[in-house]
Amino acid sequence: MLRWVRQQLGFDPPHQSDTRTIYIANRFPQHGHYVPQKFADNRIISSKYTVWNFVPKNLFEQFRRIANFYFLIIFLVQLMIDTPTSPITSGLPLFFVITVTAIKQGYEDWLRHKADNEVNGAPVYVVRSGGLVKTRSKNIRVGDIVRVAKDETFPVDLVLLSSDRVDGSCHVTTASLDGETNLKTHIAVPETAVLQSVANLDKLVAVIECQQPEADLYRFVGRITVSHQTEEIVRPLGPESLLLRGARLKNTKEIFGVAVYTGMETKMALNYKSKSQKRSAVEKSMNSFLIIYLIILLFEAILSTILKYAWQAEEKWDEPWYNEKTEHERNSSKILRFISDFLAFLVLYNFIIPISLYVTVEMQKFLGSFFIGWDLDLYHEETNQRAQVNTSDLNEELGQVEYVFTDKTGTLTENEMQFRECSINGIKYQEVNGKLTPEGFSEDSPDGNRHSLMKEEELFLKAVCLCHTVQINTDQTDGADGPWHANGIATPLEYYASSPDEKALVEAASRVGVVFTGTSGDTMEVKSLGKPERYKLLHVLEFDPNRRRMSVIVESPSGEKLLFTKGAESSILPRSKSGEIDKTRVHVDEFALKGLRTLCVAYRRFTPEEYQEIGKRLHEARTALQQREERLADVFNFIERDLELLGATGVEDKLQEKVQETIEALRLAGIKVWVLTGDKHETAVSVSLSCGHFHRTMNILELVQHKSDSTCAEQLRQLAKRIKEDHVIQHGLVVDGTSLSLALREHEKLFMEVCKNCSAVLCCRMAPLQKAKVVRLLKTSPEKPITLAIGDGANDVSMIQEAHVGIGIMGKEGRQAVRNSDYAIARFKFLSKLLFVHGHFYYIRIATLVQYFFYKNVCFITPQFLYQFFCLFSQQTLYDSVYLTLYNICFTSLPVLIYSLFEQHVHPHVLQSKPVLYRDISKNAHLGFKPFLYWTILGFFHAFVFFYGSYLLMGEDTSLLGNGQMFGNWTFGTLVFTVMVITVTMKMALETHFWTWINHFVTWGSIVFYFIFSLFYGGIIWPFLHTQDMYFVFVQLLSSGSAWFAIILIVVACLFLDVVKKVLYRHLQPTSTEKAQLTEASSGINCLDSMCCFSDGETACTSLRRMLERLMGTCSLTRVNRSWSSSDPFYANDRSILTLSTMDSPTC
């Protein structure tokens, strides 16, 4: 119970030891001094709250916001001292905002609890007491032996003990963890692999020692000690032995495994880690505005307090005959009275801070984010993938991007590899009709039509067929991609690989005669020109990004021990001592210039003594519990040396569709594009030129292959000088990983200066953390530009998390980038629509929403301040407390919310076809100091007109009511309030460019609702109200013709100047966006009413559209006349739900 309480409060202590000891089947030692370790249970908890901590935790999070905390203080002040307004005026809006937010967050958490309960209650089978016991997933303990059947997901992280196969192997797919759909092979240690029955497993006595839980999916260090008769056998355990929770068992009837990590300690759960909170520029501006308005509030309260005491310096005003002080008031401390009056004025003016702003912004972001997922232009039909929003808090940041950092492979390219060329023994070859043909020979030439392979060619192809992690799908159906052909013989083999390069190479080898036919236990089978050969797989030296290569050690049919290695040329060529090294290096550079991805292939023969030494070193390194990775790296380097170079391969990765147009559009929008890739220099430059990142006319500057600080600094100075001297030409910069690390170490400022003067930057040979460093460098530069990172692989995650906005591509390199991103799209080309349309709209909408909120609250509270000059600063309120409470909640909230969801000041197609319009909103243009000052001054101006207009027209003549009654202070206040509600609502209408029936309904409906509510509120005596100052006031006001005249006159006077200003600015100083609006109007884009449009021209809500057309009398399909055609470069097939526009069949 105590541990549960500690868990709930977050005080559960961390693991004390670096390793954990697990007794299989929980057979603990019998000696008395053993203390079992405590492990987490197997419950998955993705929820944020519990029943016990929901209220305190949620309230704490909400009151961390400035506005909420401020209103709480005001509410407490109202409770403690005598203030002019009721505590309800502050308490009710605060309660409403807190309650709505709590309900939203509580509902979301309830859904998470529901999902958790489904997972935790799933049935599983566990070996206990010599038999299989059915239990719930949450009841699994560390040490339990669990049985998992075919196509089931693993309920915990298991170490594989045995499977239905003799060799103890099984196949799994980790698509739900990292998106990789290939089958991965996992192997049990030989001592447990033979235990295939429950009875045998129940007799197993073994202990596992392994590392404590960590998030890395691909790392696991442990060892198993099996007690066999009188001896103890120790075997290493690595990632190949660990079956991860969430992965699925494939092509295997059943497996048994022992639970090593459970519940929130599984690798899947540890990867739930919450990303660092990103805050948008708009949110930062909003907080700055709040502070400015707090200063205005304090100034008004202090000024009012000082003026009150200045006025009361005269005796006749200090204690007038009609308001004599009590004895207690006369004797009270002046300081206390001053503080009390100051707090009272603070309460009176507190509504200048818009409490409902936060909740409105949250609703706008949450609801607005659905438009991205609904946008059919961001839907990829081939993969059936829609755009995905993981973080709605950054919607408006999409409209502020200044730098785009993009990965190359899988982001700009398809990540679909096709074998093109290879170099074997210094001779270049191409594949022609399933045959390897030397360059320069055609199929018809004598040497080009060969049916056999030379010795070097065969060895090269065997190396390609043996050195990989490719799997064969044994469950394939006729609907597979199709058989490969090896010398005309169809082979029904379908390959799966985590690396598309490997798959392309194995497929190419099979087409030219050397076919990889699969693995059986530790045997790899290869058919060379139809002749089967078996190679025993002795060791796999796994690929890692530091070595940039992978190797296998095999035993050939003749008993020879061979090492086959493949990897980047920078990691293979320096380790090669023989072979055609120089010729191959030239060929690799030629392949790279063509934009091909290159790999070098080499091999080494071992003597029996050498192999014995290697085997011993590998076993020691793999069974080490401490520093296993470092020891393995040393052993791998020892093994992978003195290589004999066989050749190199060139694989093509095709560019994605419309990449060139998208990059050009980004450049027109004023966005700089940086490509960050791990590929070699020549390949990266070639792809940059082909995708339009670099132009042929661009002056390409290089900062590559520097080994020392001094040479790097000298080169940077020369580049800076060249840019200054030749400032007319556009420059592109190429930098490699080693030079970059030198530049960032000592010469960061100079490097940034060079980069900022270049139109395009290409960074090649980049490690994942270097990508993040580059993003951080730009992010923290003095200009503080908004950055966006886009990538598709696990190596892009750090870059995606570092940038202001991270976008994952749903590619073929797993789902890690998508899981860690803020937004996910299927193709790079969708980036233009995401930024130029969605980003533009979201920014305009929220910028107007924020400033309008401050404007309407200035309009609301300034007349209250002015009124104090006419009531001797007695803190008399101008408005009734109900009006104070409902102004922000009911009367003026909906029009701005609907505006912030649907506003389209320019048609989406125009925004996308004219990327230059994006520049109009860059650098937070609509939320800068000038727009903020304009809206604030406008608010004060309108407030002065409301108050003094009403005072001049109605205040002097107090007998204007129809029944001869005099105007009272409540009637005057209601007149000001009525003018204000109408004016601020009409102001929102003036800002709206895109009118839907919803806009009409909420705009005019808000005004009508105010009138109806006021009539009911003032026209009936409500028994639950203590006082009813407003009884019959509104009815009397509306019965006066002069009051109606005053309302119309003041509203027109307020808005007239605003309209004149807009007209003058549009004609004298129009922005690019306003020019586009004029062009749009003249081109006939005037029919924007339907909700969704599909490729055949029919809408999904035709009946609703026709009903609205009949109601509004507008819009007919015959009047639609678009100025663009299907030949336009950007999304002619405009079928977005966001466009809300009717489309004829040819265009849709």
mmCIF file of C-alpha atoms in Angstrom, residues 75 128 148 322 334 350 406 633 695 872 926 983:
data_model
loop_
_atom_site.group_PDB
_atom_site.id
_atom_site.type_symbol
_atom_site.label_atom_id
_atom_site.label_comp_id
_atom_site.label_asym_id
_atom_site.label_seq_id
_atom_site.Cartn_x
_atom_site.Cartn_y
_atom_site.Cartn_z
ATOM 1 C CA PHE A 75 -11.756 36.847 -6.593
ATOM 2 C CA ARG A 128 3.053 -21.693 -13.373
ATOM 3 C CA VAL A 148 2.829 -16.125 -27.074
ATOM 4 C CA TYR A 322 -26.015 62.438 2.304
ATOM 5 C CA LYS A 334 -5.345 56.106 6.085
ATOM 6 C CA ASN A 350 -9.938 43.824 -13.651
ATOM 7 C CA THR A 406 15.388 18.677 -44.446
ATOM 8 C CA ALA A 633 33.667 -1.687 -31.110
ATOM 9 C CA HIS A 695 20.854 25.977 -59.198
ATOM 10 C CA LEU A 872 -16.293 61.247 -7.387
ATOM 11 C CA HIS A 926 0.551 40.839 -37.463
ATOM 12 C CA THR A 983 -19.852 47.909 -32.136
#
